[in-house]
PDB file of C-alpha atoms and ligand atoms in Angstrom:
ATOM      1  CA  UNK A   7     159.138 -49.675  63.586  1.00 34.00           C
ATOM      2  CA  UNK A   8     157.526 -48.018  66.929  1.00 38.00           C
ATOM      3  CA  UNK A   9     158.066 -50.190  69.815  1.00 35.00           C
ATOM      4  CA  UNK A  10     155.362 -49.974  72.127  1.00 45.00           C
ATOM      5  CA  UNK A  11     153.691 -52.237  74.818  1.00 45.00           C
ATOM      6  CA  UNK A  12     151.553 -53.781  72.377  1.00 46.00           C
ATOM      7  CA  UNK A  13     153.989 -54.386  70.140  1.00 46.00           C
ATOM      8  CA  UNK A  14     155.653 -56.521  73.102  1.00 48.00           C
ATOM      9  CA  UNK A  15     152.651 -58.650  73.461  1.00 61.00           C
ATOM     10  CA  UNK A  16     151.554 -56.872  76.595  1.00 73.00           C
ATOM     11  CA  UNK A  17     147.383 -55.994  77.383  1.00 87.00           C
ATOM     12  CA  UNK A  18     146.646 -52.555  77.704  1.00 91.00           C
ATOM     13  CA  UNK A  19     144.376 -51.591  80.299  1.00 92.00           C
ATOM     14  CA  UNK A  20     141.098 -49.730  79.249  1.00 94.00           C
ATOM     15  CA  UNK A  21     139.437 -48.834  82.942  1.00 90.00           C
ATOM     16  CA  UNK A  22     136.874 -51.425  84.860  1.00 87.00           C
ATOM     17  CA  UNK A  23     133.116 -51.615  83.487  1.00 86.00           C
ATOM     18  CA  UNK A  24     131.442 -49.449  85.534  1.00 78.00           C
ATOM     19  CA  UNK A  25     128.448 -51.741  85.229  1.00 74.00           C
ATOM     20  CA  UNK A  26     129.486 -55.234  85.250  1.00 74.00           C
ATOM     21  CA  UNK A  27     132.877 -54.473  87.198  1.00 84.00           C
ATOM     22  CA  UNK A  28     134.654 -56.419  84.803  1.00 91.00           C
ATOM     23  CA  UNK A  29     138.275 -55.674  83.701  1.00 94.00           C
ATOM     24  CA  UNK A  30     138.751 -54.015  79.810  1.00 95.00           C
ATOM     25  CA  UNK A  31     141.509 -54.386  78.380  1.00 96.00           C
ATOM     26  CA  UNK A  32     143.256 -54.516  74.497  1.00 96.00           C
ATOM     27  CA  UNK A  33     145.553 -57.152  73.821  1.00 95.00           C
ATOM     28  CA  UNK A  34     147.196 -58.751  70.247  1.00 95.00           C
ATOM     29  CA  UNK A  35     144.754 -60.690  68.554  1.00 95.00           C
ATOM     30  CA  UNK A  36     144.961 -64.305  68.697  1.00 95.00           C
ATOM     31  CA  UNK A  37     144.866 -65.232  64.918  1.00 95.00           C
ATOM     32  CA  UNK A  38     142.734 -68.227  66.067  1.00 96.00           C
ATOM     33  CA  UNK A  39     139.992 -65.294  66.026  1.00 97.00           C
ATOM     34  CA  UNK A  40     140.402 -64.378  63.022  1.00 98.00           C
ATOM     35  CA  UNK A  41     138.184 -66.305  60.837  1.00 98.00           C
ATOM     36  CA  UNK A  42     134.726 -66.627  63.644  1.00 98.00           C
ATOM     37  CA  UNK A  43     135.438 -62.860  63.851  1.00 98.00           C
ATOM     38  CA  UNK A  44     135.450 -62.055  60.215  1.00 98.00           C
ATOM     39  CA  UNK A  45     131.808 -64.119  60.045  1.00 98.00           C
ATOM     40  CA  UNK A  46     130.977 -61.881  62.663  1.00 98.00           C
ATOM     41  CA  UNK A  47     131.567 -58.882  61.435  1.00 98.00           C
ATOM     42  CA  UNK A  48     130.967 -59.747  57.821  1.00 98.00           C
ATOM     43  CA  UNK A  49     127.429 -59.934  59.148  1.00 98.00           C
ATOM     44  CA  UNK A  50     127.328 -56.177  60.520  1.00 98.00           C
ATOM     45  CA  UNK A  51     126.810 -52.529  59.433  1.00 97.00           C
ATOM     46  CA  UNK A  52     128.186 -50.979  58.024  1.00 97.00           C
ATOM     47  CA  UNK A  53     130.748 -53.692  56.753  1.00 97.00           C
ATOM     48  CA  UNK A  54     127.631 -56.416  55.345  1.00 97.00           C
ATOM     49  CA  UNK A  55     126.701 -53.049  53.523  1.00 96.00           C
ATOM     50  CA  UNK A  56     129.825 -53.001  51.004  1.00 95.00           C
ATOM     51  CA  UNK A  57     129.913 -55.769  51.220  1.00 95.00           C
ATOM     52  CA  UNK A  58     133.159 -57.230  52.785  1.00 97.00           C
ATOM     53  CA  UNK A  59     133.382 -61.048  52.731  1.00 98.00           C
ATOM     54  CA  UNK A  60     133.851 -62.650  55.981  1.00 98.00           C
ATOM     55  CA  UNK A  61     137.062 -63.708  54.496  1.00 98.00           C
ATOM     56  CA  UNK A  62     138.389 -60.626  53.328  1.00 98.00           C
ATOM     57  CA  UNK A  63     137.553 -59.409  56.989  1.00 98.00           C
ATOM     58  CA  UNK A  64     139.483 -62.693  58.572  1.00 98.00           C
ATOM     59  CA  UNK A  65     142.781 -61.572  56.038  1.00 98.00           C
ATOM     60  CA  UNK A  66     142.966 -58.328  57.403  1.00 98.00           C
ATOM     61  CA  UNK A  67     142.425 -59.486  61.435  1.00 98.00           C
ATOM     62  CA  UNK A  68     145.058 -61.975  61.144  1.00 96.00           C
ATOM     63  CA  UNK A  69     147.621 -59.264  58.697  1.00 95.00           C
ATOM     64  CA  UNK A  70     150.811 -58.671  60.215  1.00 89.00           C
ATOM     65  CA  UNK A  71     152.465 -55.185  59.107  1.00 90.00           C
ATOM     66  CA  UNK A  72     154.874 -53.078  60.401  1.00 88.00           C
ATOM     67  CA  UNK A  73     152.999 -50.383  62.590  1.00 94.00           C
ATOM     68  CA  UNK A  74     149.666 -51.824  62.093  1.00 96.00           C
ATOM     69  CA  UNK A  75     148.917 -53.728  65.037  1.00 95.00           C
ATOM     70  CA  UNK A  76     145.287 -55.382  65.190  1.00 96.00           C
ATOM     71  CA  UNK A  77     143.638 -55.526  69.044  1.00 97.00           C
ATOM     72  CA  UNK A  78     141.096 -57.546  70.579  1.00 97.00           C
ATOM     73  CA  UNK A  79     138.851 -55.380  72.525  1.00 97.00           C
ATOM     74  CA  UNK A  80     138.348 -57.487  75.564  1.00 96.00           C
ATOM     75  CA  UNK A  81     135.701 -57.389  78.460  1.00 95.00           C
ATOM     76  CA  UNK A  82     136.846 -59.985  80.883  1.00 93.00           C
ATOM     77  CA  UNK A  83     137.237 -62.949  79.457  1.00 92.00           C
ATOM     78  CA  UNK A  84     135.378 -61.873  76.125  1.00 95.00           C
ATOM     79  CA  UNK A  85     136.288 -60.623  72.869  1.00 97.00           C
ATOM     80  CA  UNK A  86     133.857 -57.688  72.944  1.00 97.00           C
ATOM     81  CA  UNK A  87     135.224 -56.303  69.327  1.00 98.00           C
ATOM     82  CA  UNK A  88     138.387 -55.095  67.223  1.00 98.00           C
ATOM     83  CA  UNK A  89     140.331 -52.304  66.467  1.00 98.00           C
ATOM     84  CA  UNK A  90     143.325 -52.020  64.045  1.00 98.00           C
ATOM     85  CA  UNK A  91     145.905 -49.192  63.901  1.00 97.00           C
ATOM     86  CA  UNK A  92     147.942 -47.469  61.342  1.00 97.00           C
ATOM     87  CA  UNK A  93     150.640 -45.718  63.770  1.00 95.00           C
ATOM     88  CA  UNK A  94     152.244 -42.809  61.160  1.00 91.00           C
ATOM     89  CA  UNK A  95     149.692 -42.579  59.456  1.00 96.00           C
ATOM     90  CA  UNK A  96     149.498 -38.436  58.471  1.00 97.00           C
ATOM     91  CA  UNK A  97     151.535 -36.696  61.463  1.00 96.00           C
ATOM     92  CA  UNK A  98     149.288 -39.096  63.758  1.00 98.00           C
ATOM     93  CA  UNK A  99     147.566 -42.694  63.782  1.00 98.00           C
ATOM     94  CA  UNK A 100     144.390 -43.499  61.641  1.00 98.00           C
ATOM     95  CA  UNK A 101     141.970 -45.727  63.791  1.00 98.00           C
ATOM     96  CA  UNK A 102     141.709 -48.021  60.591  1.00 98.00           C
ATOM     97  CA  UNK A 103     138.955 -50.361  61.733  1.00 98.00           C
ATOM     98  CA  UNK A 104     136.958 -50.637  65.146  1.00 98.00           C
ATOM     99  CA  UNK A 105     133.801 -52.533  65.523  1.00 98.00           C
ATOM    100  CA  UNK A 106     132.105 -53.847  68.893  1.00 98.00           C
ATOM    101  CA  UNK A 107     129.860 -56.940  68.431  1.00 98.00           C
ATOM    102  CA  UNK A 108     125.966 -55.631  69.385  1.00 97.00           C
ATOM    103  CA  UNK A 109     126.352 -57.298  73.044  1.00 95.00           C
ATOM    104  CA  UNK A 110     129.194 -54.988  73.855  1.00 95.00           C
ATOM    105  CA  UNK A 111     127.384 -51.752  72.091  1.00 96.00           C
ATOM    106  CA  UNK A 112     126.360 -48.319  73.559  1.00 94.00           C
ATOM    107  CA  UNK A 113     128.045 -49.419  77.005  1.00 93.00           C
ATOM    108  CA  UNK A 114     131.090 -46.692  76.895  1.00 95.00           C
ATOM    109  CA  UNK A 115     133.344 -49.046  75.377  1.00 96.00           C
ATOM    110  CA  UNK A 116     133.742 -47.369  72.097  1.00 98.00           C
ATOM    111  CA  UNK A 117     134.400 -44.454  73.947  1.00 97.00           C
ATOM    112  CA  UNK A 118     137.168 -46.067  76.003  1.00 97.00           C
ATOM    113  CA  UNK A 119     139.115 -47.418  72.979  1.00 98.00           C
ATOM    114  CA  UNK A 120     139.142 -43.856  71.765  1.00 98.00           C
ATOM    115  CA  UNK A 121     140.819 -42.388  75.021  1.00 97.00           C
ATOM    116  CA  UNK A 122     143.201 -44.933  75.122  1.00 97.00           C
ATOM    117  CA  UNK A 123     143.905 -43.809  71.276  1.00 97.00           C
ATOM    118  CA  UNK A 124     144.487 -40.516  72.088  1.00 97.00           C
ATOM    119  CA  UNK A 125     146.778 -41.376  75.140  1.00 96.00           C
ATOM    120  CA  UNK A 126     148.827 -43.756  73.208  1.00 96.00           C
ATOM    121  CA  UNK A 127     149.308 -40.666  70.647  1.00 97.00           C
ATOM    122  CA  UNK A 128     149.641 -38.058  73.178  1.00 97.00           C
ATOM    123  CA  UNK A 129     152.419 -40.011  74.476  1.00 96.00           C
ATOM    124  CA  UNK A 130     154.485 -40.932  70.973  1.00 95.00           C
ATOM    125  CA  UNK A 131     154.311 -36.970  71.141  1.00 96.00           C
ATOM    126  CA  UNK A 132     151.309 -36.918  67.288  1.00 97.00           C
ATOM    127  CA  UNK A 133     149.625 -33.989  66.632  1.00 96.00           C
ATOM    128  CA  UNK A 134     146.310 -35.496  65.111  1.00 98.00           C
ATOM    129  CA  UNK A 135     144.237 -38.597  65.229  1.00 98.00           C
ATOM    130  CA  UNK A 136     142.456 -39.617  61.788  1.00 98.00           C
ATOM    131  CA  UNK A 137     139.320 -41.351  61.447  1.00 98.00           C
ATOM    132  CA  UNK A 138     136.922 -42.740  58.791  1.00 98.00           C
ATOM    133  CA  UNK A 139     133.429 -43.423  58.633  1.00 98.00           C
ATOM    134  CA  UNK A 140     130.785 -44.166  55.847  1.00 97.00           C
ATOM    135  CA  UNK A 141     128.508 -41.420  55.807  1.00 96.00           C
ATOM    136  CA  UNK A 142     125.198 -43.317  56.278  1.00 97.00           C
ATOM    137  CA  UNK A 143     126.723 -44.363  59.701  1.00 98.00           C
ATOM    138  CA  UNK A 144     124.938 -42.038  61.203  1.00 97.00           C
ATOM    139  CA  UNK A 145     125.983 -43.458  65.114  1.00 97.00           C
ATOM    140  CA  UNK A 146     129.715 -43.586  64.230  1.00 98.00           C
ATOM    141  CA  UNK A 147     129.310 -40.055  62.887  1.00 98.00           C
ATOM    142  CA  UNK A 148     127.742 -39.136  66.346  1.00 98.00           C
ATOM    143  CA  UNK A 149     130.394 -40.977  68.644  1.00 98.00           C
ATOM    144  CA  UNK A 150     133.299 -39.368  66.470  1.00 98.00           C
ATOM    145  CA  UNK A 151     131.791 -36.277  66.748  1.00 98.00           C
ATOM    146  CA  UNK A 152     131.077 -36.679  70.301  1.00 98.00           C
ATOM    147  CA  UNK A 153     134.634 -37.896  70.729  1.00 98.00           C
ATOM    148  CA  UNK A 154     135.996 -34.134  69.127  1.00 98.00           C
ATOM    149  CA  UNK A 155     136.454 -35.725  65.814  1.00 98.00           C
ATOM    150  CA  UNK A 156     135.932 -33.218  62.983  1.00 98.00           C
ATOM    151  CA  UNK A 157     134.932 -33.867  59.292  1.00 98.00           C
ATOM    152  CA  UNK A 158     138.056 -33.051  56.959  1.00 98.00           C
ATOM    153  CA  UNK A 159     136.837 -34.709  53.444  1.00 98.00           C
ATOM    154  CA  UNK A 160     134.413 -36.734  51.513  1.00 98.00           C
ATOM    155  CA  UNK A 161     135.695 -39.185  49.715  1.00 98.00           C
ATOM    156  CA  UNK A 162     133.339 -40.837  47.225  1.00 97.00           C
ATOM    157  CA  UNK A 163     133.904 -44.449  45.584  1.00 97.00           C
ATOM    158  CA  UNK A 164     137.221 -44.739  48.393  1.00 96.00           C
ATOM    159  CA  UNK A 165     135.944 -48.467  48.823  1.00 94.00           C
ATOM    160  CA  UNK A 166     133.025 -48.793  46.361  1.00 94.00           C
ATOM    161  CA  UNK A 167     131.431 -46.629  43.545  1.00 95.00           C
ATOM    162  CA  UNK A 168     128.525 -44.770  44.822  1.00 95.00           C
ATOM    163  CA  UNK A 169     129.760 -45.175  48.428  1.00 96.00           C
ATOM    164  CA  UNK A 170     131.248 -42.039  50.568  1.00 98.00           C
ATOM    165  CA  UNK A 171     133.425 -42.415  53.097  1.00 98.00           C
ATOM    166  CA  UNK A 172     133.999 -39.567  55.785  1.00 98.00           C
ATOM    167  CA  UNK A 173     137.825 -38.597  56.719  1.00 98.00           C
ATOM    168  CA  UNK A 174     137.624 -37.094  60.497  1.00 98.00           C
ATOM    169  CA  UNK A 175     140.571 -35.468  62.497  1.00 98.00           C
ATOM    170  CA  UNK A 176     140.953 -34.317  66.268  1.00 98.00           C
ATOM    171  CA  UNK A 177     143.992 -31.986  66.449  1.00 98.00           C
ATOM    172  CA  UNK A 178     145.817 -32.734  69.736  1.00 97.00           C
ATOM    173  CA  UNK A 179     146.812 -29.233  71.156  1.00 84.00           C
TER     174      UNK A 179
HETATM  175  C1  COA B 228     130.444 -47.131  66.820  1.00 82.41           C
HETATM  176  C2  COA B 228     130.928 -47.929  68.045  1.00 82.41           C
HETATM  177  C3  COA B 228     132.410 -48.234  67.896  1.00 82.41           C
HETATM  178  C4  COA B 228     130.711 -47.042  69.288  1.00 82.41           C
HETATM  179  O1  COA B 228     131.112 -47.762  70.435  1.00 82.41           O
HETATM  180  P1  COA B 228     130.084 -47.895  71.677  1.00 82.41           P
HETATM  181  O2  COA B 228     130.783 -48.564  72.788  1.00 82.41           O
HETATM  182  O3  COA B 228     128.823 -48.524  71.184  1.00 82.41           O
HETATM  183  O4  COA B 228     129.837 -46.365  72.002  1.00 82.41           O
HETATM  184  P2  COA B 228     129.675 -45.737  73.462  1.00 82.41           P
HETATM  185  O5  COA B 228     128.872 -46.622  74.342  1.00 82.41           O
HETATM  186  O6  COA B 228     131.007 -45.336  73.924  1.00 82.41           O
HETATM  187  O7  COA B 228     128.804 -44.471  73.113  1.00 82.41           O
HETATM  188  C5  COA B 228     127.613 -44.708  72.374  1.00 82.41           C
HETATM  189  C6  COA B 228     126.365 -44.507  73.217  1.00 82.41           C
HETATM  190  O8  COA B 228     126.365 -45.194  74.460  1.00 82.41           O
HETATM  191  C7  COA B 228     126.168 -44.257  75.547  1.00 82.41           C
HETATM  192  N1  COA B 228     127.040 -44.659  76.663  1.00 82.41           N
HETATM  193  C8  COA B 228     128.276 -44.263  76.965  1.00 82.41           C
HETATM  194  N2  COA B 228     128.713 -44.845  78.101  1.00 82.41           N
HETATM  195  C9  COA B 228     127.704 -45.666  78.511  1.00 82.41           C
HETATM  196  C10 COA B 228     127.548 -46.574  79.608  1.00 82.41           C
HETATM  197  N3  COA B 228     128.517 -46.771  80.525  1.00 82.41           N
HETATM  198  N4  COA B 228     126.388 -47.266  79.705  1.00 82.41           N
HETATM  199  C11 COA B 228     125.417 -47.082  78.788  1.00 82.41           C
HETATM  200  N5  COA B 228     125.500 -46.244  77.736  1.00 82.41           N
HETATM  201  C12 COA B 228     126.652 -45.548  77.593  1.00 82.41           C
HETATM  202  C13 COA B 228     126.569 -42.946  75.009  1.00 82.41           C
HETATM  203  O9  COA B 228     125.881 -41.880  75.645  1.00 82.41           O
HETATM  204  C14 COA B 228     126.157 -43.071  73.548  1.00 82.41           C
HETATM  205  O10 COA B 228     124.791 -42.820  73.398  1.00 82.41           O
HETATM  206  P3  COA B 228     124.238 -41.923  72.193  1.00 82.41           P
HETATM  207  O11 COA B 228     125.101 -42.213  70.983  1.00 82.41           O
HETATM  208  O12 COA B 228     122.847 -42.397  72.016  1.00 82.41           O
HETATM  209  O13 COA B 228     124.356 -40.506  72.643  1.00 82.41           O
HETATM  210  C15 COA B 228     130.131 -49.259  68.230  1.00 82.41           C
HETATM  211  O14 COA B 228     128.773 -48.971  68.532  1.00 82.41           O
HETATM  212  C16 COA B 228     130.208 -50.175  67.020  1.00 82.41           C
HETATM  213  O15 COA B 228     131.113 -50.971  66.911  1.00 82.41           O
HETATM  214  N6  COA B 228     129.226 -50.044  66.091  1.00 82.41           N
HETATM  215  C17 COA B 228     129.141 -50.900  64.909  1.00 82.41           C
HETATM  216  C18 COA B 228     130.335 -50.773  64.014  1.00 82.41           C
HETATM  217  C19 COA B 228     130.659 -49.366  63.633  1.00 82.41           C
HETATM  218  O16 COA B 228     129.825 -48.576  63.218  1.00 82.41           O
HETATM  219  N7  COA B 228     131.958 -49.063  63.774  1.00 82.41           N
HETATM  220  C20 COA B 228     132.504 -47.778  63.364  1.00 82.41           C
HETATM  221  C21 COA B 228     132.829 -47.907  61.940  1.00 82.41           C
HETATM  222  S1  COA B 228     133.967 -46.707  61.458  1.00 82.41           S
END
């Protein structure tokens, strides 16, 4: 198993809010989270639009697996959002779920999570980052893309029949 910081229980610092001022950081997620969050999130696109049960959501925030570390997205003293990894994933990591709740949306912090992505891979020495995104989200299509992300397949029925889900890559030169 990879051994990073975050695998050591450590917070990971994401740059101040340019804004607010406040501190962003990622940290382990507290499994106490797991359940409000999965209500949460349940409750938003593009996840309410499968749907995904607010438990099913809660099993996989509180999952512990080898090189799949789920992170709290924190502003201050606020969970802002998740993401979850899949280190060695295919030559790289796959970004396997990130979502912001709406308070915490179109305020750079996506974008911050993503750079701190591609440093953590640029320094394990990857060649790619993978991400995937239904395609009738058209703003995560536009912040990958944004972000350098490229489309690399269409997978239809990947979670449910009649659904597509896009598979993006950025090549790390
Ligand atoms: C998709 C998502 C992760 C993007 O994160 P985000 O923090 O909202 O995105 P960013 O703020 O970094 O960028 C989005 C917009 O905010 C703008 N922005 C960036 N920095 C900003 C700042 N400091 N202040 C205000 N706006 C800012 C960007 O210009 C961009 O605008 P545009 O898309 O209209 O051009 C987030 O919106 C989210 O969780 N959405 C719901 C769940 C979802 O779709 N997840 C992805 C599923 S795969």
């Amino acid at each position: 198993m990879t051994t990073t910081q975050s695998d050591a229980g450590l917070s990971m610092d994401l740059g101040d809010d340019l804004i607010l001022g406040r501190a962003r950081t990622l940290a382990p997620l507290d499994p106490a989270l797991a359940d409000p969050l999965g209500e949460a999130f349940a409750a938003l696109s593009p996840w309410r639009d499968y749907p995904f049960s607010a438990a099913a959501l809660a099993g996989y925030f509180r999952g512990i697996q080898p090189d799949a570390p789920r992170f709290a997205i924190r502003v201050g003293d606020q969970v802002a959002g998740i993401a979850g990894l899949r280190r060695s994933w295919l030559r790289g990591p796959y970004l396997q779920f990130l979502g912001l709740l709406p308070a915490f949306q179109g305020h750079g912090l996506g974008s911050a999570v993503l750079a701190w992505f591609e440093r953590d891979a640029r320094a394990m020495g990857e060649r790619n980052l993978w991400v995937a995104t239904s395609d009738f989200n058209r703003d995560a299509l536009r912040f990958y893309t944004r972000a350098g992300y490229h489309e690399t397949a269409r997978i239809d029925g990947l979670i449910r029949d009649g659904k597509t889900e896009i598979l993006m890559r950025k090549r790390l030169d």
